[in-house]
Amino acid sequence: MKKTLLYFSIMMGLALLGYWKIYKLADKAHRDMRYAVIHVTENKPAEQMIELQKAFEQEGKHISFSIRPDRSSGKFNIYTAADIQHLPEVTDPSAINFLWIDKAAADEDPEKLRPFDVIVVKNMPAYGHLKAINMRTAFIPDAINIADTTEAEQHNRAMYWGDGKEFSLSLLLAGEKEMSLDIFGTGFEGLWPTDEIKAVSPLETDFRSHPLVLTDQRDEEIANETLNARIIKIIESGGVPYVRYNPGIEKLFGEAVPMYYNGPEFGKKMEALLQNPAELAKRRKAIRRLAQQWNSNSQARKFIELFEIMDKKRQ
C-alpha cells in the first residue's frame, strides 16, 4: 500500500511538471532488455528529453523512459542528476550505465560516481576536472533546438527579458547610459519608464524583431560555463542575446554571440551593434548555423557514438 501511494505521489508531482508527456511515451515493461533507457528526473526539462528521444528515433534507435520507482533497464542506461549529492541508484550494474550530470565540483567525493561507466557533463570545467582524476567522461551540453522561424518586423531598439525582483546588471548599465529598451518580464513597474514596459512574457517573434536581447546570468552560471534557460530560449527563437562574458557561450558560438566584460564596453559595443544592422544579421545567421551542432540530434549521435565505444570495451 505504501509503495502504491509513493508511486502515485511521484506520478502526480511529475505530471504537474510536464512529465505526463514522458509517461505517455514510456514503455512500462520492467524486464525487457531494450536498446537504451533514459532514467529521467525533474532537473532535465521534459521537452528536452522528448526531443532527445525523437532524435534517437531518427537515428534508428528506440529509447524508452523510466521514472522512479520503475526499475527498467536497457543494454545502455542514461541516468540524469543535478549534482553529485542527488545521484540516482543504478538499476542494473551489468548494463552500460551513463550518468548525465549538471554539475560536478572539484571538492566533491568522486567515489560516488564509480557505479557509472561514463560521466557525461554539460560544462567544460566539470569535464576538465573529471578528466584530471581519470574518470571516463564526455561533454554533451543542453540542447539548443532552433525553431522554424518566420521573418519579424524589425524594431530599432533592443529589448530586455528578465525578472524585476532580481538584480539586473544589464538594466543597471543601460539605465546609467539612459538607454531606451523594450522591457519584458514582471516587477518592473516603478523601476523603468512605464511606456517601455511591454509584456510579462515575450512572444517568439519578439526575440527576432529586436536587434539585441539583453538578459542576465548568475555568477554560478558563468563560473560553470553554462547557458541558462533564457539564453537558450532567445537563441532557439532566432534572437541575438547580449550578455555578460561567459566562456561557455564562447566555446559553443565563438564570437557570434556579442558579450561584454564591463560597463564601458557594454555601452560602446551595444551602440555600435545597433548602428550596424548588417553586422547583426551576420551574427544572427552565424548563431543559427552554430546552434545546429548542439541540438538534440547532435546529442543523440554523440550518445550513440559513446554507446558503441563502450560496447566494444565490454567485448
PDB file of C-alpha atoms in Angstrom:
ATOM      1  CA  MET A   1       0.000   0.000   0.000  1.00  0.00           C
ATOM      2  CA  LYS A   2       2.798   2.404   0.926  1.00  0.00           C
ATOM      3  CA  LYS A   3       4.623   1.598  -2.315  1.00  0.00           C
ATOM      4  CA  THR A   4       1.460   2.250  -4.334  1.00  0.00           C
ATOM      5  CA  LEU A   5       0.904   5.601  -2.622  1.00  0.00           C
ATOM      6  CA  LEU A   6       4.547   6.585  -3.191  1.00  0.00           C
ATOM      7  CA  TYR A   7       4.312   5.734  -6.877  1.00  0.00           C
ATOM      8  CA  PHE A   8       1.051   7.680  -7.230  1.00  0.00           C
ATOM      9  CA  SER A   9       2.559  10.733  -5.487  1.00  0.00           C
ATOM     10  CA  ILE A  10       5.603  10.738  -7.738  1.00  0.00           C
ATOM     11  CA  MET A  11       3.443  10.411 -10.858  1.00  0.00           C
ATOM     12  CA  MET A  12       1.225  13.303  -9.799  1.00  0.00           C
ATOM     13  CA  GLY A  13       4.186  15.546  -8.976  1.00  0.00           C
ATOM     14  CA  LEU A  14       5.961  14.892 -12.241  1.00  0.00           C
ATOM     15  CA  ALA A  15       2.743  15.346 -14.219  1.00  0.00           C
ATOM     16  CA  LEU A  16       2.488  18.878 -12.842  1.00  0.00           C
ATOM     17  CA  LEU A  17       5.983  19.498 -14.214  1.00  0.00           C
ATOM     18  CA  GLY A  18       5.014  18.395 -17.691  1.00  0.00           C
ATOM     19  CA  TYR A  19       6.297  14.845 -17.413  1.00  0.00           C
ATOM     20  CA  TRP A  20       2.912  13.354 -18.289  1.00  0.00           C
ATOM     21  CA  LYS A  21       4.161  13.536 -21.889  1.00  0.00           C
ATOM     22  CA  ILE A  22       7.071  11.301 -20.985  1.00  0.00           C
ATOM     23  CA  TYR A  23       4.737   8.829 -19.280  1.00  0.00           C
ATOM     24  CA  LYS A  24       2.717   8.576 -22.489  1.00  0.00           C
ATOM     25  CA  LEU A  25       5.889   7.674 -24.377  1.00  0.00           C
ATOM     26  CA  ALA A  26       7.403   5.375 -21.744  1.00  0.00           C
ATOM     27  CA  ASP A  27       7.310   1.589 -22.039  1.00  0.00           C
ATOM     28  CA  LYS A  28       6.259   0.087 -18.730  1.00  0.00           C
ATOM     29  CA  ALA A  29       7.736  -3.416 -19.144  1.00  0.00           C
ATOM     30  CA  HIS A  30      10.303  -3.960 -16.371  1.00  0.00           C
ATOM     31  CA  ARG A  31      12.407  -6.855 -17.606  1.00  0.00           C
ATOM     32  CA  ASP A  32      12.557  -6.052 -21.308  1.00  0.00           C
ATOM     33  CA  MET A  33      16.232  -5.587 -22.253  1.00  0.00           C
ATOM     34  CA  ARG A  34      15.818  -2.642 -24.617  1.00  0.00           C
ATOM     35  CA  TYR A  35      18.496  -0.809 -26.568  1.00  0.00           C
ATOM     36  CA  ALA A  36      18.618   2.088 -24.101  1.00  0.00           C
ATOM     37  CA  VAL A  37      16.625   3.639 -21.265  1.00  0.00           C
ATOM     38  CA  ILE A  38      16.725   7.251 -20.080  1.00  0.00           C
ATOM     39  CA  HIS A  39      16.108   7.446 -16.330  1.00  0.00           C
ATOM     40  CA  VAL A  40      14.662  10.941 -16.045  1.00  0.00           C
ATOM     41  CA  THR A  41      14.489  13.287 -13.090  1.00  0.00           C
ATOM     42  CA  GLU A  42      12.880  16.681 -12.709  1.00  0.00           C
ATOM     43  CA  ASN A  43      16.158  18.561 -13.324  1.00  0.00           C
ATOM     44  CA  LYS A  44      16.045  17.780 -17.057  1.00  0.00           C
ATOM     45  CA  PRO A  45      13.236  19.678 -18.825  1.00  0.00           C
ATOM     46  CA  ALA A  46      10.585  17.264 -20.119  1.00  0.00           C
ATOM     47  CA  GLU A  47      10.510  18.829 -23.582  1.00  0.00           C
ATOM     48  CA  GLN A  48      14.269  18.381 -23.989  1.00  0.00           C
ATOM     49  CA  MET A  49      14.048  14.708 -23.040  1.00  0.00           C
ATOM     50  CA  ILE A  50      11.209  14.134 -25.522  1.00  0.00           C
ATOM     51  CA  GLU A  51      13.170  15.889 -28.281  1.00  0.00           C
ATOM     52  CA  LEU A  52      16.152  13.680 -27.464  1.00  0.00           C
ATOM     53  CA  GLN A  53      14.004  10.558 -27.785  1.00  0.00           C
ATOM     54  CA  LYS A  54      12.758  11.764 -31.185  1.00  0.00           C
ATOM     55  CA  ALA A  55      16.354  12.364 -32.270  1.00  0.00           C
ATOM     56  CA  PHE A  56      17.309   8.802 -31.290  1.00  0.00           C
ATOM     57  CA  GLU A  57      14.353   7.517 -33.316  1.00  0.00           C
ATOM     58  CA  GLN A  58      15.598   9.473 -36.349  1.00  0.00           C
ATOM     59  CA  GLU A  59      18.916   7.652 -35.959  1.00  0.00           C
ATOM     60  CA  GLY A  60      17.059   4.321 -35.934  1.00  0.00           C
ATOM     61  CA  LYS A  61      17.432   3.736 -32.179  1.00  0.00           C
ATOM     62  CA  HIS A  62      14.464   3.195 -29.879  1.00  0.00           C
ATOM     63  CA  ILE A  63      14.815   4.839 -26.491  1.00  0.00           C
ATOM     64  CA  SER A  64      12.311   4.449 -23.664  1.00  0.00           C
ATOM     65  CA  PHE A  65      11.873   6.370 -20.425  1.00  0.00           C
ATOM     66  CA  SER A  66      11.982   5.206 -16.829  1.00  0.00           C
ATOM     67  CA  ILE A  67      10.797   7.245 -13.864  1.00  0.00           C
ATOM     68  CA  ARG A  68      11.285   6.053 -10.290  1.00  0.00           C
ATOM     69  CA  PRO A  69      10.236   3.682  -8.809  1.00  0.00           C
ATOM     70  CA  ASP A  70      10.203   1.958 -12.219  1.00  0.00           C
ATOM     71  CA  ARG A  71      13.444  -0.074 -12.406  1.00  0.00           C
ATOM     72  CA  SER A  72      13.569  -0.740 -16.144  1.00  0.00           C
ATOM     73  CA  SER A  73      16.936  -1.320 -17.783  1.00  0.00           C
ATOM     74  CA  GLY A  74      18.319  -1.446 -21.274  1.00  0.00           C
ATOM     75  CA  LYS A  75      21.631  -2.512 -22.719  1.00  0.00           C
ATOM     76  CA  PHE A  76      22.575   1.131 -22.128  1.00  0.00           C
ATOM     77  CA  ASN A  77      21.141   3.338 -19.393  1.00  0.00           C
ATOM     78  CA  ILE A  78      21.328   7.139 -19.184  1.00  0.00           C
ATOM     79  CA  TYR A  79      20.722   8.432 -15.657  1.00  0.00           C
ATOM     80  CA  THR A  80      20.187  12.165 -15.107  1.00  0.00           C
ATOM     81  CA  ALA A  81      21.093  14.125 -11.983  1.00  0.00           C
ATOM     82  CA  ALA A  82      21.524  17.730 -10.883  1.00  0.00           C
ATOM     83  CA  ASP A  83      24.713  17.117  -8.882  1.00  0.00           C
ATOM     84  CA  ILE A  84      26.741  14.526  -7.014  1.00  0.00           C
ATOM     85  CA  GLN A  85      24.643  14.988  -3.876  1.00  0.00           C
ATOM     86  CA  HIS A  86      21.492  13.728  -5.641  1.00  0.00           C
ATOM     87  CA  LEU A  87      22.596  10.674  -7.606  1.00  0.00           C
ATOM     88  CA  PRO A  88      20.108   8.004  -8.727  1.00  0.00           C
ATOM     89  CA  GLU A  89      20.566   4.344  -7.863  1.00  0.00           C
ATOM     90  CA  VAL A  90      21.910   2.168 -10.679  1.00  0.00           C
ATOM     91  CA  THR A  91      19.200  -0.336 -11.617  1.00  0.00           C
ATOM     92  CA  ASP A  92      21.363  -2.884 -13.415  1.00  0.00           C
ATOM     93  CA  PRO A  93      25.133  -2.909 -12.735  1.00  0.00           C
ATOM     94  CA  SER A  94      25.644  -5.386 -15.591  1.00  0.00           C
ATOM     95  CA  ALA A  95      24.360  -2.834 -18.147  1.00  0.00           C
ATOM     96  CA  ILE A  96      26.498   0.016 -19.511  1.00  0.00           C
ATOM     97  CA  ASN A  97      25.465   2.943 -17.344  1.00  0.00           C
ATOM     98  CA  PHE A  98      25.908   6.639 -18.141  1.00  0.00           C
ATOM     99  CA  LEU A  99      25.378   9.493 -15.715  1.00  0.00           C
ATOM    100  CA  TRP A 100      24.348  12.805 -17.319  1.00  0.00           C
ATOM    101  CA  ILE A 101      25.033  15.334 -14.604  1.00  0.00           C
ATOM    102  CA  ASP A 102      24.587  19.092 -14.472  1.00  0.00           C
ATOM    103  CA  LYS A 103      27.391  19.925 -12.016  1.00  0.00           C
ATOM    104  CA  ALA A 104      30.488  18.202 -10.638  1.00  0.00           C
ATOM    105  CA  ALA A 105      32.570  20.349  -8.301  1.00  0.00           C
ATOM    106  CA  ALA A 106      36.249  19.686  -7.589  1.00  0.00           C
ATOM    107  CA  ASP A 107      35.683  19.443  -3.814  1.00  0.00           C
ATOM    108  CA  GLU A 108      33.068  16.657  -4.057  1.00  0.00           C
ATOM    109  CA  ASP A 109      33.813  12.967  -3.498  1.00  0.00           C
ATOM    110  CA  PRO A 110      34.378  11.332  -6.914  1.00  0.00           C
ATOM    111  CA  GLU A 111      33.923   7.849  -5.419  1.00  0.00           C
ATOM    112  CA  LYS A 112      30.167   8.424  -5.555  1.00  0.00           C
ATOM    113  CA  LEU A 113      30.464   8.359  -9.351  1.00  0.00           C
ATOM    114  CA  ARG A 114      32.098   4.913  -9.511  1.00  0.00           C
ATOM    115  CA  PRO A 115      28.847   2.934 -10.144  1.00  0.00           C
ATOM    116  CA  PHE A 116      28.613   4.675 -13.540  1.00  0.00           C
ATOM    117  CA  ASP A 117      30.699   3.679 -16.559  1.00  0.00           C
ATOM    118  CA  VAL A 118      30.753   7.140 -18.154  1.00  0.00           C
ATOM    119  CA  ILE A 119      30.077  10.563 -16.627  1.00  0.00           C
ATOM    120  CA  VAL A 120      28.528  12.926 -19.177  1.00  0.00           C
ATOM    121  CA  VAL A 121      28.729  16.603 -18.222  1.00  0.00           C
ATOM    122  CA  LYS A 122      27.288  19.738 -19.789  1.00  0.00           C
ATOM    123  CA  ASN A 123      30.101  22.164 -18.956  1.00  0.00           C
ATOM    124  CA  MET A 124      33.810  22.190 -19.658  1.00  0.00           C
ATOM    125  CA  PRO A 125      35.082  22.917 -16.102  1.00  0.00           C
ATOM    126  CA  ALA A 126      33.439  19.696 -14.886  1.00  0.00           C
ATOM    127  CA  TYR A 127      34.782  17.822 -17.905  1.00  0.00           C
ATOM    128  CA  GLY A 128      38.317  19.031 -17.214  1.00  0.00           C
ATOM    129  CA  HIS A 129      38.059  18.171 -13.512  1.00  0.00           C
ATOM    130  CA  LEU A 130      36.853  14.617 -14.138  1.00  0.00           C
ATOM    131  CA  LYS A 131      39.481  14.004 -16.817  1.00  0.00           C
ATOM    132  CA  ALA A 132      42.162  15.157 -14.383  1.00  0.00           C
ATOM    133  CA  ILE A 133      41.143  12.494 -11.854  1.00  0.00           C
ATOM    134  CA  ASN A 134      40.969   9.764 -14.529  1.00  0.00           C
ATOM    135  CA  MET A 135      37.197   9.450 -14.699  1.00  0.00           C
ATOM    136  CA  ARG A 136      35.790   8.348 -18.054  1.00  0.00           C
ATOM    137  CA  THR A 137      33.841  11.426 -19.145  1.00  0.00           C
ATOM    138  CA  ALA A 138      32.245  13.178 -22.125  1.00  0.00           C
ATOM    139  CA  PHE A 139      30.893  16.654 -22.863  1.00  0.00           C
ATOM    140  CA  ILE A 140      27.278  16.982 -24.055  1.00  0.00           C
ATOM    141  CA  PRO A 141      25.669  20.366 -23.208  1.00  0.00           C
ATOM    142  CA  ASP A 142      21.964  21.163 -23.002  1.00  0.00           C
ATOM    143  CA  ALA A 143      20.280  21.013 -26.399  1.00  0.00           C
ATOM    144  CA  ILE A 144      19.589  24.149 -28.414  1.00  0.00           C
ATOM    145  CA  ASN A 145      16.850  23.346 -30.923  1.00  0.00           C
ATOM    146  CA  ILE A 146      16.354  26.163 -33.407  1.00  0.00           C
ATOM    147  CA  ALA A 147      12.702  26.645 -34.304  1.00  0.00           C
ATOM    148  CA  ASP A 148      11.481  27.158 -37.866  1.00  0.00           C
ATOM    149  CA  THR A 149      11.154  30.902 -37.651  1.00  0.00           C
ATOM    150  CA  THR A 150       9.280  33.386 -39.773  1.00  0.00           C
ATOM    151  CA  GLU A 151      10.504  36.880 -40.506  1.00  0.00           C
ATOM    152  CA  ALA A 152       9.533  39.543 -37.986  1.00  0.00           C
ATOM    153  CA  GLU A 153       9.141  43.285 -38.348  1.00  0.00           C
ATOM    154  CA  GLN A 154      12.306  44.929 -37.041  1.00  0.00           C
ATOM    155  CA  HIS A 155      12.423  47.409 -34.153  1.00  0.00           C
ATOM    156  CA  ASN A 156      15.167  49.966 -33.724  1.00  0.00           C
ATOM    157  CA  ARG A 157      15.836  49.474 -30.026  1.00  0.00           C
ATOM    158  CA  ALA A 158      16.925  46.445 -28.047  1.00  0.00           C
ATOM    159  CA  MET A 159      14.748  44.514 -25.610  1.00  0.00           C
ATOM    160  CA  TYR A 160      15.344  43.181 -22.115  1.00  0.00           C
ATOM    161  CA  TRP A 161      13.898  39.939 -20.725  1.00  0.00           C
ATOM    162  CA  GLY A 162      14.089  39.162 -17.040  1.00  0.00           C
ATOM    163  CA  ASP A 163      12.594  39.459 -13.573  1.00  0.00           C
ATOM    164  CA  GLY A 164      12.243  42.810 -11.825  1.00  0.00           C
ATOM    165  CA  LYS A 165      12.588  41.104  -8.433  1.00  0.00           C
ATOM    166  CA  GLU A 166      16.166  40.091  -9.235  1.00  0.00           C
ATOM    167  CA  PHE A 167      19.225  42.302  -9.585  1.00  0.00           C
ATOM    168  CA  SER A 168      19.940  43.033 -13.239  1.00  0.00           C
ATOM    169  CA  LEU A 169      23.418  44.171 -14.230  1.00  0.00           C
ATOM    170  CA  SER A 170      22.377  44.777 -17.826  1.00  0.00           C
ATOM    171  CA  LEU A 171      19.462  47.016 -16.790  1.00  0.00           C
ATOM    172  CA  LEU A 172      21.697  48.882 -14.349  1.00  0.00           C
ATOM    173  CA  LEU A 173      24.227  49.587 -17.098  1.00  0.00           C
ATOM    174  CA  ALA A 174      21.517  50.515 -19.604  1.00  0.00           C
ATOM    175  CA  GLY A 175      19.909  52.846 -17.069  1.00  0.00           C
ATOM    176  CA  GLU A 176      23.217  54.577 -16.331  1.00  0.00           C
ATOM    177  CA  LYS A 177      23.536  55.363 -20.032  1.00  0.00           C
ATOM    178  CA  GLU A 178      19.842  56.361 -20.275  1.00  0.00           C
ATOM    179  CA  MET A 179      19.181  53.797 -22.993  1.00  0.00           C
ATOM    180  CA  SER A 180      15.637  53.062 -24.145  1.00  0.00           C
ATOM    181  CA  LEU A 181      14.627  49.378 -24.072  1.00  0.00           C
ATOM    182  CA  ASP A 182      11.515  47.320 -24.593  1.00  0.00           C
ATOM    183  CA  ILE A 183      11.079  45.523 -21.251  1.00  0.00           C
ATOM    184  CA  PHE A 184       9.559  42.046 -20.951  1.00  0.00           C
ATOM    185  CA  GLY A 185       9.019  40.387 -17.572  1.00  0.00           C
ATOM    186  CA  THR A 186       7.415  41.038 -14.198  1.00  0.00           C
ATOM    187  CA  GLY A 187       8.068  43.511 -11.401  1.00  0.00           C
ATOM    188  CA  PHE A 188       9.389  46.454 -13.422  1.00  0.00           C
ATOM    189  CA  GLU A 189       6.656  48.939 -12.505  1.00  0.00           C
ATOM    190  CA  GLY A 190       8.314  51.868 -10.753  1.00  0.00           C
ATOM    191  CA  LEU A 191      11.775  50.674 -11.818  1.00  0.00           C
ATOM    192  CA  TRP A 192      11.595  51.550 -15.512  1.00  0.00           C
ATOM    193  CA  PRO A 193       9.590  54.028 -17.633  1.00  0.00           C
ATOM    194  CA  THR A 194       6.046  52.732 -17.980  1.00  0.00           C
ATOM    195  CA  ASP A 195       5.871  53.279 -21.736  1.00  0.00           C
ATOM    196  CA  GLU A 196       8.814  50.902 -22.251  1.00  0.00           C
ATOM    197  CA  ILE A 197       7.308  48.009 -20.248  1.00  0.00           C
ATOM    198  CA  LYS A 198       5.723  45.788 -22.890  1.00  0.00           C
ATOM    199  CA  ALA A 199       4.538  42.412 -21.581  1.00  0.00           C
ATOM    200  CA  VAL A 200       5.137  39.730 -18.967  1.00  0.00           C
ATOM    201  CA  SER A 201       6.084  37.035 -21.467  1.00  0.00           C
ATOM    202  CA  PRO A 202       7.644  37.799 -24.851  1.00  0.00           C
ATOM    203  CA  LEU A 203       6.421  36.079 -27.985  1.00  0.00           C
ATOM    204  CA  GLU A 204       8.921  34.179 -30.120  1.00  0.00           C
ATOM    205  CA  THR A 205       8.651  36.921 -32.748  1.00  0.00           C
ATOM    206  CA  ASP A 206       9.722  39.496 -30.139  1.00  0.00           C
ATOM    207  CA  PHE A 207      13.175  37.907 -29.952  1.00  0.00           C
ATOM    208  CA  ARG A 208      13.591  38.185 -33.713  1.00  0.00           C
ATOM    209  CA  SER A 209      12.061  41.618 -34.135  1.00  0.00           C
ATOM    210  CA  HIS A 210      14.547  43.270 -31.752  1.00  0.00           C
ATOM    211  CA  PRO A 211      18.169  43.731 -32.828  1.00  0.00           C
ATOM    212  CA  LEU A 212      19.525  42.595 -29.449  1.00  0.00           C
ATOM    213  CA  VAL A 213      18.024  40.807 -26.446  1.00  0.00           C
ATOM    214  CA  LEU A 214      19.525  41.731 -23.085  1.00  0.00           C
ATOM    215  CA  THR A 215      19.261  39.214 -20.264  1.00  0.00           C
ATOM    216  CA  ASP A 216      21.254  38.283 -17.163  1.00  0.00           C
ATOM    217  CA  GLN A 217      23.270  35.370 -15.826  1.00  0.00           C
ATOM    218  CA  ARG A 218      24.114  34.285 -12.295  1.00  0.00           C
ATOM    219  CA  ASP A 219      27.777  34.223 -11.279  1.00  0.00           C
ATOM    220  CA  GLU A 220      27.465  30.450 -10.823  1.00  0.00           C
ATOM    221  CA  GLU A 221      26.335  30.013 -14.426  1.00  0.00           C
ATOM    222  CA  ILE A 222      29.328  31.947 -15.699  1.00  0.00           C
ATOM    223  CA  ALA A 223      31.730  30.034 -13.428  1.00  0.00           C
ATOM    224  CA  ASN A 224      30.241  26.715 -14.623  1.00  0.00           C
ATOM    225  CA  GLU A 225      30.263  27.954 -18.244  1.00  0.00           C
ATOM    226  CA  THR A 226      26.620  27.023 -18.813  1.00  0.00           C
ATOM    227  CA  LEU A 227      23.793  28.678 -20.752  1.00  0.00           C
ATOM    228  CA  ASN A 228      20.694  29.450 -18.727  1.00  0.00           C
ATOM    229  CA  ALA A 229      17.171  28.762 -19.948  1.00  0.00           C
ATOM    230  CA  ARG A 230      16.561  32.359 -21.078  1.00  0.00           C
ATOM    231  CA  ILE A 231      19.661  32.460 -23.269  1.00  0.00           C
ATOM    232  CA  ILE A 232      18.733  29.115 -24.829  1.00  0.00           C
ATOM    233  CA  LYS A 233      15.182  30.337 -25.491  1.00  0.00           C
ATOM    234  CA  ILE A 234      16.452  33.543 -27.112  1.00  0.00           C
ATOM    235  CA  ILE A 235      18.746  31.605 -29.447  1.00  0.00           C
ATOM    236  CA  GLU A 236      16.132  28.958 -30.258  1.00  0.00           C
ATOM    237  CA  SER A 237      13.687  31.712 -31.227  1.00  0.00           C
ATOM    238  CA  GLY A 238      16.120  33.407 -33.590  1.00  0.00           C
ATOM    239  CA  GLY A 239      17.228  36.241 -31.310  1.00  0.00           C
ATOM    240  CA  VAL A 240      20.700  37.673 -30.699  1.00  0.00           C
ATOM    241  CA  PRO A 241      21.446  37.664 -26.949  1.00  0.00           C
ATOM    242  CA  TYR A 242      23.621  40.405 -25.492  1.00  0.00           C
ATOM    243  CA  VAL A 243      25.104  39.191 -22.211  1.00  0.00           C
ATOM    244  CA  ARG A 244      27.998  39.399 -19.791  1.00  0.00           C
ATOM    245  CA  TYR A 245      31.049  37.435 -20.933  1.00  0.00           C
ATOM    246  CA  ASN A 246      30.663  33.683 -20.403  1.00  0.00           C
ATOM    247  CA  PRO A 247      33.463  31.406 -21.682  1.00  0.00           C
ATOM    248  CA  GLY A 248      30.922  28.605 -22.106  1.00  0.00           C
ATOM    249  CA  ILE A 249      28.987  30.662 -24.670  1.00  0.00           C
ATOM    250  CA  GLU A 250      32.244  31.497 -26.441  1.00  0.00           C
ATOM    251  CA  LYS A 251      33.164  27.788 -26.643  1.00  0.00           C
ATOM    252  CA  LEU A 252      29.856  26.987 -28.351  1.00  0.00           C
ATOM    253  CA  PHE A 253      29.398  30.081 -30.536  1.00  0.00           C
ATOM    254  CA  GLY A 254      32.806  31.702 -30.913  1.00  0.00           C
ATOM    255  CA  GLU A 255      32.393  35.447 -31.450  1.00  0.00           C
ATOM    256  CA  ALA A 256      28.893  35.188 -32.939  1.00  0.00           C
ATOM    257  CA  VAL A 257      27.106  35.972 -29.653  1.00  0.00           C
ATOM    258  CA  PRO A 258      28.043  39.531 -28.585  1.00  0.00           C
ATOM    259  CA  MET A 259      29.243  39.784 -24.980  1.00  0.00           C
ATOM    260  CA  TYR A 260      30.726  42.488 -22.768  1.00  0.00           C
ATOM    261  CA  TYR A 261      33.278  42.432 -19.955  1.00  0.00           C
ATOM    262  CA  ASN A 262      32.468  45.678 -18.136  1.00  0.00           C
ATOM    263  CA  GLY A 263      30.315  48.788 -18.043  1.00  0.00           C
ATOM    264  CA  PRO A 264      32.204  50.941 -20.574  1.00  0.00           C
ATOM    265  CA  GLU A 265      32.335  48.083 -23.065  1.00  0.00           C
ATOM    266  CA  PHE A 266      28.627  47.352 -22.518  1.00  0.00           C
ATOM    267  CA  GLY A 267      27.526  50.716 -23.863  1.00  0.00           C
ATOM    268  CA  LYS A 268      30.161  51.093 -26.559  1.00  0.00           C
ATOM    269  CA  LYS A 269      29.600  47.657 -28.109  1.00  0.00           C
ATOM    270  CA  MET A 270      25.820  47.861 -27.856  1.00  0.00           C
ATOM    271  CA  GLU A 271      25.630  51.241 -29.571  1.00  0.00           C
ATOM    272  CA  ALA A 272      27.968  50.060 -32.348  1.00  0.00           C
ATOM    273  CA  LEU A 273      25.857  46.959 -32.992  1.00  0.00           C
ATOM    274  CA  LEU A 274      22.574  48.893 -33.029  1.00  0.00           C
ATOM    275  CA  GLN A 275      24.041  51.156 -35.700  1.00  0.00           C
ATOM    276  CA  ASN A 276      25.154  48.227 -37.858  1.00  0.00           C
ATOM    277  CA  PRO A 277      22.169  46.087 -38.987  1.00  0.00           C
ATOM    278  CA  ALA A 278      24.357  44.181 -41.461  1.00  0.00           C
ATOM    279  CA  GLU A 279      26.667  43.023 -38.652  1.00  0.00           C
ATOM    280  CA  LEU A 280      23.680  41.949 -36.560  1.00  0.00           C
ATOM    281  CA  ALA A 281      22.210  39.997 -39.472  1.00  0.00           C
ATOM    282  CA  LYS A 282      25.582  38.277 -39.940  1.00  0.00           C
ATOM    283  CA  ARG A 283      25.722  37.325 -36.260  1.00  0.00           C
ATOM    284  CA  ARG A 284      22.109  36.102 -36.258  1.00  0.00           C
ATOM    285  CA  LYS A 285      22.863  33.819 -39.201  1.00  0.00           C
ATOM    286  CA  ALA A 286      26.071  32.520 -37.600  1.00  0.00           C
ATOM    287  CA  ILE A 287      24.317  31.778 -34.293  1.00  0.00           C
ATOM    288  CA  ARG A 288      21.652  29.799 -36.108  1.00  0.00           C
ATOM    289  CA  ARG A 289      24.268  27.803 -38.036  1.00  0.00           C
ATOM    290  CA  LEU A 290      26.441  27.046 -35.000  1.00  0.00           C
ATOM    291  CA  ALA A 291      23.446  26.042 -32.876  1.00  0.00           C
ATOM    292  CA  GLN A 292      22.850  23.096 -35.212  1.00  0.00           C
ATOM    293  CA  GLN A 293      25.967  21.499 -33.674  1.00  0.00           C
ATOM    294  CA  TRP A 294      24.347  21.479 -30.241  1.00  0.00           C
ATOM    295  CA  ASN A 295      20.778  20.336 -30.939  1.00  0.00           C
ATOM    296  CA  SER A 296      19.016  17.133 -29.840  1.00  0.00           C
ATOM    297  CA  ASN A 297      20.135  15.299 -32.979  1.00  0.00           C
ATOM    298  CA  SER A 298      23.742  16.111 -32.141  1.00  0.00           C
ATOM    299  CA  GLN A 299      23.166  14.855 -28.591  1.00  0.00           C
ATOM    300  CA  ALA A 300      21.705  11.578 -29.854  1.00  0.00           C
ATOM    301  CA  ARG A 301      24.584  10.977 -32.279  1.00  0.00           C
ATOM    302  CA  LYS A 302      27.128  11.651 -29.547  1.00  0.00           C
ATOM    303  CA  PHE A 303      25.422   9.206 -27.176  1.00  0.00           C
ATOM    304  CA  ILE A 304      25.249   6.547 -29.895  1.00  0.00           C
ATOM    305  CA  GLU A 305      28.970   7.029 -30.535  1.00  0.00           C
ATOM    306  CA  LEU A 306      29.649   6.609 -26.809  1.00  0.00           C
ATOM    307  CA  PHE A 307      27.413   3.521 -26.674  1.00  0.00           C
ATOM    308  CA  GLU A 308      29.422   1.910 -29.490  1.00  0.00           C
ATOM    309  CA  ILE A 309      32.760   2.738 -27.870  1.00  0.00           C
ATOM    310  CA  MET A 310      31.724   1.327 -24.500  1.00  0.00           C
ATOM    311  CA  ASP A 311      30.141  -1.748 -26.089  1.00  0.00           C
ATOM    312  CA  LYS A 312      33.455  -2.579 -27.788  1.00  0.00           C
ATOM    313  CA  LYS A 313      35.298  -2.148 -24.494  1.00  0.00           C
ATOM    314  CA  ARG A 314      32.969  -4.698 -22.865  1.00  0.00           C
ATOM    315  CA  GLN A 315      33.534  -7.321 -25.575  1.00  0.00           C
TER     316      GLN A 315
END
